[in-house]
Amino acid sequence: MLYPKSAAARISERIREIESRKPHPYAAATYKDIPALREIGEITEGLLRLSDRGALLDGIIAARYLRDSYESMWRIAYTAEYDKKLLNLQADLFRRFGARDGDRRDDYYKALRARNYYGRDTCEDLRQTAAVFLSEDERGRIEKQIFSDFHPLKHDPVELTEAYLSVIDEVERRMDTEEIQKMHGFQRSALFARLLKEYGVEWQSMTALNPGVYFD
């Protein structure tokens, strides 16, 4: 199957759309960007089924953009999903064309990190995939950073559930007011928890889950 060049153009259009809404280049994506992110995801799924080198390279760019965007929104379930697809694309690129993407080590680090935000995960599936395109020394250095040196704050694992993910866009939309944005972080967290509870989701903030940590 020939690689449809229009796919790359559509990915670029959606990325420009998302970036145009950001107040600065390092701002997180928001609930307003979900339709565009989903469209990029649909295009990426099509690229995953192709064997063309250009498709793989564009798929890597798209999957990386999706994983980074979802992590910036703290949608870690989706982040982990695209981490796995990204590593599979990296492996396919090496198997088929003997090529390695320049950001492959960072991709592996981020994939392991995302899977360890909510508790220890040995990530055997990711480690096997990364063994295709990273050397044993490269993997060892990255794995030490996560399995030995990474100690994240506690987060509520309900954030990984479909119950939470199915309502989070609406909750964030309801919180997107000037008055709420001016609230102290503790007040916003309390309101966030109350709104989630309206949808039947019990959620605890990082403040509640990390009582020994000072939050400004």
JSON list of N, CA and C in Angstrom, two decimals, residues 120-188:
[
{"chain": "A", "resi": 120, "resn": "ARG", "atom": "N", "xyz": [4.96, 0.78, 41.12]},
{"chain": "A", "resi": 120, "resn": "ARG", "atom": "CA", "xyz": [6.03, 0.10, 40.42]},
{"chain": "A", "resi": 120, "resn": "ARG", "atom": "C", "xyz": [5.50, -0.85, 39.35]},
{"chain": "A", "resi": 121, "resn": "ASP", "atom": "N", "xyz": [6.08, -0.74, 38.16]},
{"chain": "A", "resi": 121, "resn": "ASP", "atom": "CA", "xyz": [5.73, -1.57, 37.02]},
{"chain": "A", "resi": 121, "resn": "ASP", "atom": "C", "xyz": [7.05, -1.95, 36.35]},
{"chain": "A", "resi": 122, "resn": "THR", "atom": "N", "xyz": [7.32, -3.22, 36.22]},
{"chain": "A", "resi": 122, "resn": "THR", "atom": "CA", "xyz": [8.58, -3.64, 35.61]},
{"chain": "A", "resi": 122, "resn": "THR", "atom": "C", "xyz": [8.60, -3.45, 34.10]},
{"chain": "A", "resi": 123, "resn": "CYS", "atom": "N", "xyz": [7.45, -3.23, 33.48]},
{"chain": "A", "resi": 123, "resn": "CYS", "atom": "CA", "xyz": [7.36, -2.87, 32.06]},
{"chain": "A", "resi": 123, "resn": "CYS", "atom": "C", "xyz": [8.02, -3.90, 31.15]},
{"chain": "A", "resi": 124, "resn": "GLU", "atom": "N", "xyz": [7.79, -5.17, 31.42]},
{"chain": "A", "resi": 124, "resn": "GLU", "atom": "CA", "xyz": [8.45, -6.21, 30.62]},
{"chain": "A", "resi": 124, "resn": "GLU", "atom": "C", "xyz": [8.14, -6.09, 29.13]},
{"chain": "A", "resi": 125, "resn": "ASP", "atom": "N", "xyz": [6.91, -5.72, 28.80]},
{"chain": "A", "resi": 125, "resn": "ASP", "atom": "CA", "xyz": [6.55, -5.59, 27.39]},
{"chain": "A", "resi": 125, "resn": "ASP", "atom": "C", "xyz": [7.33, -4.46, 26.72]},
{"chain": "A", "resi": 126, "resn": "LEU", "atom": "N", "xyz": [7.47, -3.33, 27.40]},
{"chain": "A", "resi": 126, "resn": "LEU", "atom": "CA", "xyz": [8.20, -2.21, 26.84]},
{"chain": "A", "resi": 126, "resn": "LEU", "atom": "C", "xyz": [9.70, -2.52, 26.74]},
{"chain": "A", "resi": 127, "resn": "ARG", "atom": "N", "xyz": [10.20, -3.24, 27.71]},
{"chain": "A", "resi": 127, "resn": "ARG", "atom": "CA", "xyz": [11.63, -3.59, 27.70]},
{"chain": "A", "resi": 127, "resn": "ARG", "atom": "C", "xyz": [11.95, -4.52, 26.52]},
{"chain": "A", "resi": 128, "resn": "GLN", "atom": "N", "xyz": [11.06, -5.45, 26.24]},
{"chain": "A", "resi": 128, "resn": "GLN", "atom": "CA", "xyz": [11.28, -6.35, 25.11]},
{"chain": "A", "resi": 128, "resn": "GLN", "atom": "C", "xyz": [11.25, -5.60, 23.78]},
{"chain": "A", "resi": 129, "resn": "THR", "atom": "N", "xyz": [10.31, -4.66, 23.67]},
{"chain": "A", "resi": 129, "resn": "THR", "atom": "CA", "xyz": [10.23, -3.87, 22.44]},
{"chain": "A", "resi": 129, "resn": "THR", "atom": "C", "xyz": [11.47, -3.01, 22.26]},
{"chain": "A", "resi": 130, "resn": "ALA", "atom": "N", "xyz": [11.89, -2.34, 23.34]},
{"chain": "A", "resi": 130, "resn": "ALA", "atom": "CA", "xyz": [13.05, -1.45, 23.25]},
{"chain": "A", "resi": 130, "resn": "ALA", "atom": "C", "xyz": [14.34, -2.20, 22.93]},
{"chain": "A", "resi": 131, "resn": "ALA", "atom": "N", "xyz": [14.38, -3.49, 23.29]},
{"chain": "A", "resi": 131, "resn": "ALA", "atom": "CA", "xyz": [15.58, -4.29, 23.01]},
{"chain": "A", "resi": 131, "resn": "ALA", "atom": "C", "xyz": [15.86, -4.40, 21.51]},
{"chain": "A", "resi": 132, "resn": "VAL", "atom": "N", "xyz": [14.84, -4.13, 20.68]},
{"chain": "A", "resi": 132, "resn": "VAL", "atom": "CA", "xyz": [15.02, -4.19, 19.23]},
{"chain": "A", "resi": 132, "resn": "VAL", "atom": "C", "xyz": [15.89, -3.03, 18.75]},
{"chain": "A", "resi": 133, "resn": "PHE", "atom": "N", "xyz": [15.73, -1.84, 19.32]},
{"chain": "A", "resi": 133, "resn": "PHE", "atom": "CA", "xyz": [16.40, -0.66, 18.76]},
{"chain": "A", "resi": 133, "resn": "PHE", "atom": "C", "xyz": [17.33, 0.07, 19.72]},
{"chain": "A", "resi": 134, "resn": "LEU", "atom": "N", "xyz": [17.45, -0.43, 20.96]},
{"chain": "A", "resi": 134, "resn": "LEU", "atom": "CA", "xyz": [18.40, 0.15, 21.92]},
{"chain": "A", "resi": 134, "resn": "LEU", "atom": "C", "xyz": [19.37, -0.93, 22.38]},
{"chain": "A", "resi": 135, "resn": "SER", "atom": "N", "xyz": [20.61, -0.54, 22.61]},
{"chain": "A", "resi": 135, "resn": "SER", "atom": "CA", "xyz": [21.60, -1.49, 23.09]},
{"chain": "A", "resi": 135, "resn": "SER", "atom": "C", "xyz": [21.34, -1.83, 24.55]},
{"chain": "A", "resi": 136, "resn": "GLU", "atom": "N", "xyz": [21.95, -2.89, 25.02]},
{"chain": "A", "resi": 136, "resn": "GLU", "atom": "CA", "xyz": [21.78, -3.29, 26.42]},
{"chain": "A", "resi": 136, "resn": "GLU", "atom": "C", "xyz": [22.28, -2.19, 27.36]},
{"chain": "A", "resi": 137, "resn": "ASP", "atom": "N", "xyz": [23.39, -1.55, 27.02]},
{"chain": "A", "resi": 137, "resn": "ASP", "atom": "CA", "xyz": [23.91, -0.46, 27.86]},
{"chain": "A", "resi": 137, "resn": "ASP", "atom": "C", "xyz": [22.94, 0.72, 27.90]},
{"chain": "A", "resi": 138, "resn": "GLU", "atom": "N", "xyz": [22.40, 1.07, 26.76]},
{"chain": "A", "resi": 138, "resn": "GLU", "atom": "CA", "xyz": [21.44, 2.19, 26.71]},
{"chain": "A", "resi": 138, "resn": "GLU", "atom": "C", "xyz": [20.22, 1.88, 27.57]},
{"chain": "A", "resi": 139, "resn": "ARG", "atom": "N", "xyz": [19.70, 0.68, 27.41]},
{"chain": "A", "resi": 139, "resn": "ARG", "atom": "CA", "xyz": [18.51, 0.30, 28.19]},
{"chain": "A", "resi": 139, "resn": "ARG", "atom": "C", "xyz": [18.84, 0.30, 29.68]},
{"chain": "A", "resi": 140, "resn": "GLY", "atom": "N", "xyz": [20.01, -0.22, 30.03]},
{"chain": "A", "resi": 140, "resn": "GLY", "atom": "CA", "xyz": [20.38, -0.33, 31.43]},
{"chain": "A", "resi": 140, "resn": "GLY", "atom": "C", "xyz": [20.45, 1.04, 32.10]},
{"chain": "A", "resi": 141, "resn": "ARG", "atom": "N", "xyz": [21.04, 2.02, 31.41]},
{"chain": "A", "resi": 141, "resn": "ARG", "atom": "CA", "xyz": [21.14, 3.36, 31.99]},
{"chain": "A", "resi": 141, "resn": "ARG", "atom": "C", "xyz": [19.76, 3.98, 32.20]},
{"chain": "A", "resi": 142, "resn": "ILE", "atom": "N", "xyz": [18.89, 3.81, 31.21]},
{"chain": "A", "resi": 142, "resn": "ILE", "atom": "CA", "xyz": [17.55, 4.38, 31.30]},
{"chain": "A", "resi": 142, "resn": "ILE", "atom": "C", "xyz": [16.74, 3.68, 32.38]},
{"chain": "A", "resi": 143, "resn": "GLU", "atom": "N", "xyz": [16.82, 2.36, 32.42]},
{"chain": "A", "resi": 143, "resn": "GLU", "atom": "CA", "xyz": [16.05, 1.60, 33.40]},
{"chain": "A", "resi": 143, "resn": "GLU", "atom": "C", "xyz": [16.48, 1.93, 34.83]},
{"chain": "A", "resi": 144, "resn": "LYS", "atom": "N", "xyz": [17.77, 2.19, 35.05]},
{"chain": "A", "resi": 144, "resn": "LYS", "atom": "CA", "xyz": [18.23, 2.59, 36.38]},
{"chain": "A", "resi": 144, "resn": "LYS", "atom": "C", "xyz": [17.60, 3.91, 36.79]},
{"chain": "A", "resi": 145, "resn": "GLN", "atom": "N", "xyz": [17.50, 4.84, 35.84]},
{"chain": "A", "resi": 145, "resn": "GLN", "atom": "CA", "xyz": [16.90, 6.13, 36.15]},
{"chain": "A", "resi": 145, "resn": "GLN", "atom": "C", "xyz": [15.46, 5.98, 36.66]},
{"chain": "A", "resi": 146, "resn": "ILE", "atom": "N", "xyz": [14.76, 5.00, 36.13]},
{"chain": "A", "resi": 146, "resn": "ILE", "atom": "CA", "xyz": [13.36, 4.81, 36.53]},
{"chain": "A", "resi": 146, "resn": "ILE", "atom": "C", "xyz": [13.23, 3.86, 37.71]},
{"chain": "A", "resi": 147, "resn": "PHE", "atom": "N", "xyz": [13.79, 2.68, 37.61]},
{"chain": "A", "resi": 147, "resn": "PHE", "atom": "CA", "xyz": [13.56, 1.65, 38.61]},
{"chain": "A", "resi": 147, "resn": "PHE", "atom": "C", "xyz": [14.33, 1.88, 39.91]},
{"chain": "A", "resi": 148, "resn": "SER", "atom": "N", "xyz": [15.40, 2.65, 39.85]},
{"chain": "A", "resi": 148, "resn": "SER", "atom": "CA", "xyz": [16.18, 2.92, 41.07]},
{"chain": "A", "resi": 148, "resn": "SER", "atom": "C", "xyz": [16.06, 4.36, 41.55]},
{"chain": "A", "resi": 149, "resn": "ASP", "atom": "N", "xyz": [16.01, 5.31, 40.63]},
{"chain": "A", "resi": 149, "resn": "ASP", "atom": "CA", "xyz": [16.14, 6.72, 41.00]},
{"chain": "A", "resi": 149, "resn": "ASP", "atom": "C", "xyz": [14.84, 7.51, 40.94]},
{"chain": "A", "resi": 150, "resn": "PHE", "atom": "N", "xyz": [13.80, 6.96, 40.36]},
{"chain": "A", "resi": 150, "resn": "PHE", "atom": "CA", "xyz": [12.55, 7.71, 40.16]},
{"chain": "A", "resi": 150, "resn": "PHE", "atom": "C", "xyz": [11.59, 7.44, 41.31]},
{"chain": "A", "resi": 151, "resn": "HIS", "atom": "N", "xyz": [11.22, 8.52, 42.03]},
{"chain": "A", "resi": 151, "resn": "HIS", "atom": "CA", "xyz": [10.32, 8.38, 43.18]},
{"chain": "A", "resi": 151, "resn": "HIS", "atom": "C", "xyz": [9.22, 9.44, 43.07]},
{"chain": "A", "resi": 152, "resn": "PRO", "atom": "N", "xyz": [8.20, 9.15, 42.28]},
{"chain": "A", "resi": 152, "resn": "PRO", "atom": "CA", "xyz": [7.15, 10.15, 42.04]},
{"chain": "A", "resi": 152, "resn": "PRO", "atom": "C", "xyz": [6.24, 10.35, 43.25]},
{"chain": "A", "resi": 153, "resn": "LEU", "atom": "N", "xyz": [5.58, 11.49, 43.29]},
{"chain": "A", "resi": 153, "resn": "LEU", "atom": "CA", "xyz": [4.53, 11.70, 44.28]},
{"chain": "A", "resi": 153, "resn": "LEU", "atom": "C", "xyz": [3.38, 10.76, 43.99]},
{"chain": "A", "resi": 154, "resn": "LYS", "atom": "N", "xyz": [2.59, 10.49, 45.02]},
{"chain": "A", "resi": 154, "resn": "LYS", "atom": "CA", "xyz": [1.43, 9.61, 44.84]},
{"chain": "A", "resi": 154, "resn": "LYS", "atom": "C", "xyz": [0.33, 10.35, 44.09]},
{"chain": "A", "resi": 155, "resn": "HIS", "atom": "N", "xyz": [-0.31, 9.61, 43.19]},
{"chain": "A", "resi": 155, "resn": "HIS", "atom": "CA", "xyz": [-1.47, 10.12, 42.45]},
{"chain": "A", "resi": 155, "resn": "HIS", "atom": "C", "xyz": [-2.60, 9.11, 42.61]},
{"chain": "A", "resi": 156, "resn": "ASP", "atom": "N", "xyz": [-3.82, 9.60, 42.53]},
{"chain": "A", "resi": 156, "resn": "ASP", "atom": "CA", "xyz": [-4.97, 8.72, 42.69]},
{"chain": "A", "resi": 156, "resn": "ASP", "atom": "C", "xyz": [-5.12, 7.83, 41.45]},
{"chain": "A", "resi": 157, "resn": "PRO", "atom": "N", "xyz": [-5.05, 6.51, 41.62]},
{"chain": "A", "resi": 157, "resn": "PRO", "atom": "CA", "xyz": [-5.17, 5.62, 40.44]},
{"chain": "A", "resi": 157, "resn": "PRO", "atom": "C", "xyz": [-6.53, 5.66, 39.77]},
{"chain": "A", "resi": 158, "resn": "VAL", "atom": "N", "xyz": [-7.51, 6.31, 40.39]},
{"chain": "A", "resi": 158, "resn": "VAL", "atom": "CA", "xyz": [-8.80, 6.45, 39.70]},
{"chain": "A", "resi": 158, "resn": "VAL", "atom": "C", "xyz": [-8.61, 7.22, 38.40]},
{"chain": "A", "resi": 159, "resn": "GLU", "atom": "N", "xyz": [-7.54, 8.01, 38.31]},
{"chain": "A", "resi": 159, "resn": "GLU", "atom": "CA", "xyz": [-7.26, 8.79, 37.11]},
{"chain": "A", "resi": 159, "resn": "GLU", "atom": "C", "xyz": [-6.99, 7.91, 35.88]},
{"chain": "A", "resi": 160, "resn": "LEU", "atom": "N", "xyz": [-6.74, 6.63, 36.12]},
{"chain": "A", "resi": 160, "resn": "LEU", "atom": "CA", "xyz": [-6.50, 5.70, 35.01]},
{"chain": "A", "resi": 160, "resn": "LEU", "atom": "C", "xyz": [-7.77, 5.00, 34.55]},
{"chain": "A", "resi": 161, "resn": "THR", "atom": "N", "xyz": [-8.87, 5.22, 35.24]},
{"chain": "A", "resi": 161, "resn": "THR", "atom": "CA", "xyz": [-10.09, 4.46, 34.97]},
{"chain": "A", "resi": 161, "resn": "THR", "atom": "C", "xyz": [-10.94, 5.10, 33.89]},
{"chain": "A", "resi": 162, "resn": "GLU", "atom": "N", "xyz": [-11.77, 4.30, 33.25]},
{"chain": "A", "resi": 162, "resn": "GLU", "atom": "CA", "xyz": [-12.68, 4.81, 32.24]},
{"chain": "A", "resi": 162, "resn": "GLU", "atom": "C", "xyz": [-13.72, 5.74, 32.87]},
{"chain": "A", "resi": 163, "resn": "ALA", "atom": "N", "xyz": [-14.12, 5.46, 34.11]},
{"chain": "A", "resi": 163, "resn": "ALA", "atom": "CA", "xyz": [-15.09, 6.33, 34.79]},
{"chain": "A", "resi": 163, "resn": "ALA", "atom": "C", "xyz": [-14.56, 7.75, 34.88]},
{"chain": "A", "resi": 164, "resn": "TYR", "atom": "N", "xyz": [-13.30, 7.90, 35.22]},
{"chain": "A", "resi": 164, "resn": "TYR", "atom": "CA", "xyz": [-12.67, 9.22, 35.31]},
{"chain": "A", "resi": 164, "resn": "TYR", "atom": "C", "xyz": [-12.47, 9.83, 33.92]},
{"chain": "A", "resi": 165, "resn": "LEU", "atom": "N", "xyz": [-11.90, 9.05, 33.01]},
{"chain": "A", "resi": 165, "resn": "LEU", "atom": "CA", "xyz": [-11.58, 9.57, 31.69]},
{"chain": "A", "resi": 165, "resn": "LEU", "atom": "C", "xyz": [-12.82, 9.98, 30.91]},
{"chain": "A", "resi": 166, "resn": "SER", "atom": "N", "xyz": [-13.95, 9.33, 31.19]},
{"chain": "A", "resi": 166, "resn": "SER", "atom": "CA", "xyz": [-15.17, 9.63, 30.44]},
{"chain": "A", "resi": 166, "resn": "SER", "atom": "C", "xyz": [-15.81, 10.96, 30.84]},
{"chain": "A", "resi": 167, "resn": "VAL", "atom": "N", "xyz": [-15.42, 11.52, 31.98]},
{"chain": "A", "resi": 167, "resn": "VAL", "atom": "CA", "xyz": [-16.03, 12.77, 32.45]},
{"chain": "A", "resi": 167, "resn": "VAL", "atom": "C", "xyz": [-15.04, 13.91, 32.60]},
{"chain": "A", "resi": 168, "resn": "ILE", "atom": "N", "xyz": [-13.74, 13.64, 32.50]},
{"chain": "A", "resi": 168, "resn": "ILE", "atom": "CA", "xyz": [-12.75, 14.65, 32.81]},
{"chain": "A", "resi": 168, "resn": "ILE", "atom": "C", "xyz": [-12.84, 15.86, 31.89]},
{"chain": "A", "resi": 169, "resn": "ASP", "atom": "N", "xyz": [-13.17, 15.66, 30.61]},
{"chain": "A", "resi": 169, "resn": "ASP", "atom": "CA", "xyz": [-13.29, 16.80, 29.70]},
{"chain": "A", "resi": 169, "resn": "ASP", "atom": "C", "xyz": [-14.39, 17.74, 30.17]},
{"chain": "A", "resi": 170, "resn": "GLU", "atom": "N", "xyz": [-15.52, 17.19, 30.55]},
{"chain": "A", "resi": 170, "resn": "GLU", "atom": "CA", "xyz": [-16.64, 18.01, 31.00]},
{"chain": "A", "resi": 170, "resn": "GLU", "atom": "C", "xyz": [-16.30, 18.72, 32.32]},
{"chain": "A", "resi": 171, "resn": "VAL", "atom": "N", "xyz": [-15.64, 18.03, 33.22]},
{"chain": "A", "resi": 171, "resn": "VAL", "atom": "CA", "xyz": [-15.24, 18.66, 34.48]},
{"chain": "A", "resi": 171, "resn": "VAL", "atom": "C", "xyz": [-14.28, 19.82, 34.22]},
{"chain": "A", "resi": 172, "resn": "GLU", "atom": "N", "xyz": [-13.31, 19.62, 33.35]},
{"chain": "A", "resi": 172, "resn": "GLU", "atom": "CA", "xyz": [-12.37, 20.69, 33.05]},
{"chain": "A", "resi": 172, "resn": "GLU", "atom": "C", "xyz": [-13.07, 21.85, 32.34]},
{"chain": "A", "resi": 173, "resn": "ARG", "atom": "N", "xyz": [-14.05, 21.55, 31.50]},
{"chain": "A", "resi": 173, "resn": "ARG", "atom": "CA", "xyz": [-14.81, 22.62, 30.85]},
{"chain": "A", "resi": 173, "resn": "ARG", "atom": "C", "xyz": [-15.54, 23.46, 31.89]},
{"chain": "A", "resi": 174, "resn": "ARG", "atom": "N", "xyz": [-16.14, 22.81, 32.88]},
{"chain": "A", "resi": 174, "resn": "ARG", "atom": "CA", "xyz": [-16.87, 23.53, 33.92]},
{"chain": "A", "resi": 174, "resn": "ARG", "atom": "C", "xyz": [-15.95, 24.36, 34.79]},
{"chain": "A", "resi": 175, "resn": "MET", "atom": "N", "xyz": [-14.70, 23.97, 34.89]},
{"chain": "A", "resi": 175, "resn": "MET", "atom": "CA", "xyz": [-13.75, 24.71, 35.70]},
{"chain": "A", "resi": 175, "resn": "MET", "atom": "C", "xyz": [-13.04, 25.81, 34.93]},
{"chain": "A", "resi": 176, "resn": "ASP", "atom": "N", "xyz": [-13.31, 25.90, 33.65]},
{"chain": "A", "resi": 176, "resn": "ASP", "atom": "CA", "xyz": [-12.62, 26.87, 32.80]},
{"chain": "A", "resi": 176, "resn": "ASP", "atom": "C", "xyz": [-13.32, 28.22, 32.84]},
{"chain": "A", "resi": 177, "resn": "THR", "atom": "N", "xyz": [-13.27, 28.87, 34.00]},
{"chain": "A", "resi": 177, "resn": "THR", "atom": "CA", "xyz": [-13.81, 30.21, 34.17]},
{"chain": "A", "resi": 177, "resn": "THR", "atom": "C", "xyz": [-12.74, 31.09, 34.81]},
{"chain": "A", "resi": 178, "resn": "GLU", "atom": "N", "xyz": [-12.84, 32.38, 34.59]},
{"chain": "A", "resi": 178, "resn": "GLU", "atom": "CA", "xyz": [-11.86, 33.30, 35.16]},
{"chain": "A", "resi": 178, "resn": "GLU", "atom": "C", "xyz": [-11.89, 33.27, 36.68]},
{"chain": "A", "resi": 179, "resn": "GLU", "atom": "N", "xyz": [-13.09, 33.16, 37.24]},
{"chain": "A", "resi": 179, "resn": "GLU", "atom": "CA", "xyz": [-13.22, 33.14, 38.70]},
{"chain": "A", "resi": 179, "resn": "GLU", "atom": "C", "xyz": [-12.50, 31.93, 39.31]},
{"chain": "A", "resi": 180, "resn": "ILE", "atom": "N", "xyz": [-12.70, 30.77, 38.70]},
{"chain": "A", "resi": 180, "resn": "ILE", "atom": "CA", "xyz": [-12.08, 29.55, 39.24]},
{"chain": "A", "resi": 180, "resn": "ILE", "atom": "C", "xyz": [-10.57, 29.59, 39.05]},
{"chain": "A", "resi": 181, "resn": "GLN", "atom": "N", "xyz": [-10.11, 30.13, 37.93]},
{"chain": "A", "resi": 181, "resn": "GLN", "atom": "CA", "xyz": [-8.67, 30.18, 37.68]},
{"chain": "A", "resi": 181, "resn": "GLN", "atom": "C", "xyz": [-7.95, 31.08, 38.68]},
{"chain": "A", "resi": 182, "resn": "LYS", "atom": "N", "xyz": [-8.67, 32.00, 39.28]},
{"chain": "A", "resi": 182, "resn": "LYS", "atom": "CA", "xyz": [-8.07, 32.89, 40.28]},
{"chain": "A", "resi": 182, "resn": "LYS", "atom": "C", "xyz": [-8.04, 32.27, 41.67]},
{"chain": "A", "resi": 183, "resn": "MET", "atom": "N", "xyz": [-8.69, 31.13, 41.85]},
{"chain": "A", "resi": 183, "resn": "MET", "atom": "CA", "xyz": [-8.71, 30.46, 43.15]},
{"chain": "A", "resi": 183, "resn": "MET", "atom": "C", "xyz": [-7.32, 29.95, 43.51]},
{"chain": "A", "resi": 184, "resn": "HIS", "atom": "N", "xyz": [-7.10, 29.77, 44.80]},
{"chain": "A", "resi": 184, "resn": "HIS", "atom": "CA", "xyz": [-5.89, 29.10, 45.27]},
{"chain": "A", "resi": 184, "resn": "HIS", "atom": "C", "xyz": [-5.93, 27.65, 44.80]},
{"chain": "A", "resi": 185, "resn": "GLY", "atom": "N", "xyz": [-4.76, 27.05, 44.63]},
{"chain": "A", "resi": 185, "resn": "GLY", "atom": "CA", "xyz": [-4.70, 25.68, 44.15]},
{"chain": "A", "resi": 185, "resn": "GLY", "atom": "C", "xyz": [-5.47, 24.70, 45.01]},
{"chain": "A", "resi": 186, "resn": "PHE", "atom": "N", "xyz": [-5.44, 24.87, 46.34]},
{"chain": "A", "resi": 186, "resn": "PHE", "atom": "CA", "xyz": [-6.18, 23.98, 47.23]},
{"chain": "A", "resi": 186, "resn": "PHE", "atom": "C", "xyz": [-7.68, 24.09, 46.99]},
{"chain": "A", "resi": 187, "resn": "GLN", "atom": "N", "xyz": [-8.15, 25.32, 46.74]},
{"chain": "A", "resi": 187, "resn": "GLN", "atom": "CA", "xyz": [-9.58, 25.52, 46.47]},
{"chain": "A", "resi": 187, "resn": "GLN", "atom": "C", "xyz": [-9.98, 24.87, 45.15]},
{"chain": "A", "resi": 188, "resn": "ARG", "atom": "N", "xyz": [-9.13, 25.01, 44.14]},
{"chain": "A", "resi": 188, "resn": "ARG", "atom": "CA", "xyz": [-9.43, 24.39, 42.85]},
{"chain": "A", "resi": 188, "resn": "ARG", "atom": "C", "xyz": [-9.47, 22.88, 42.97]}
]
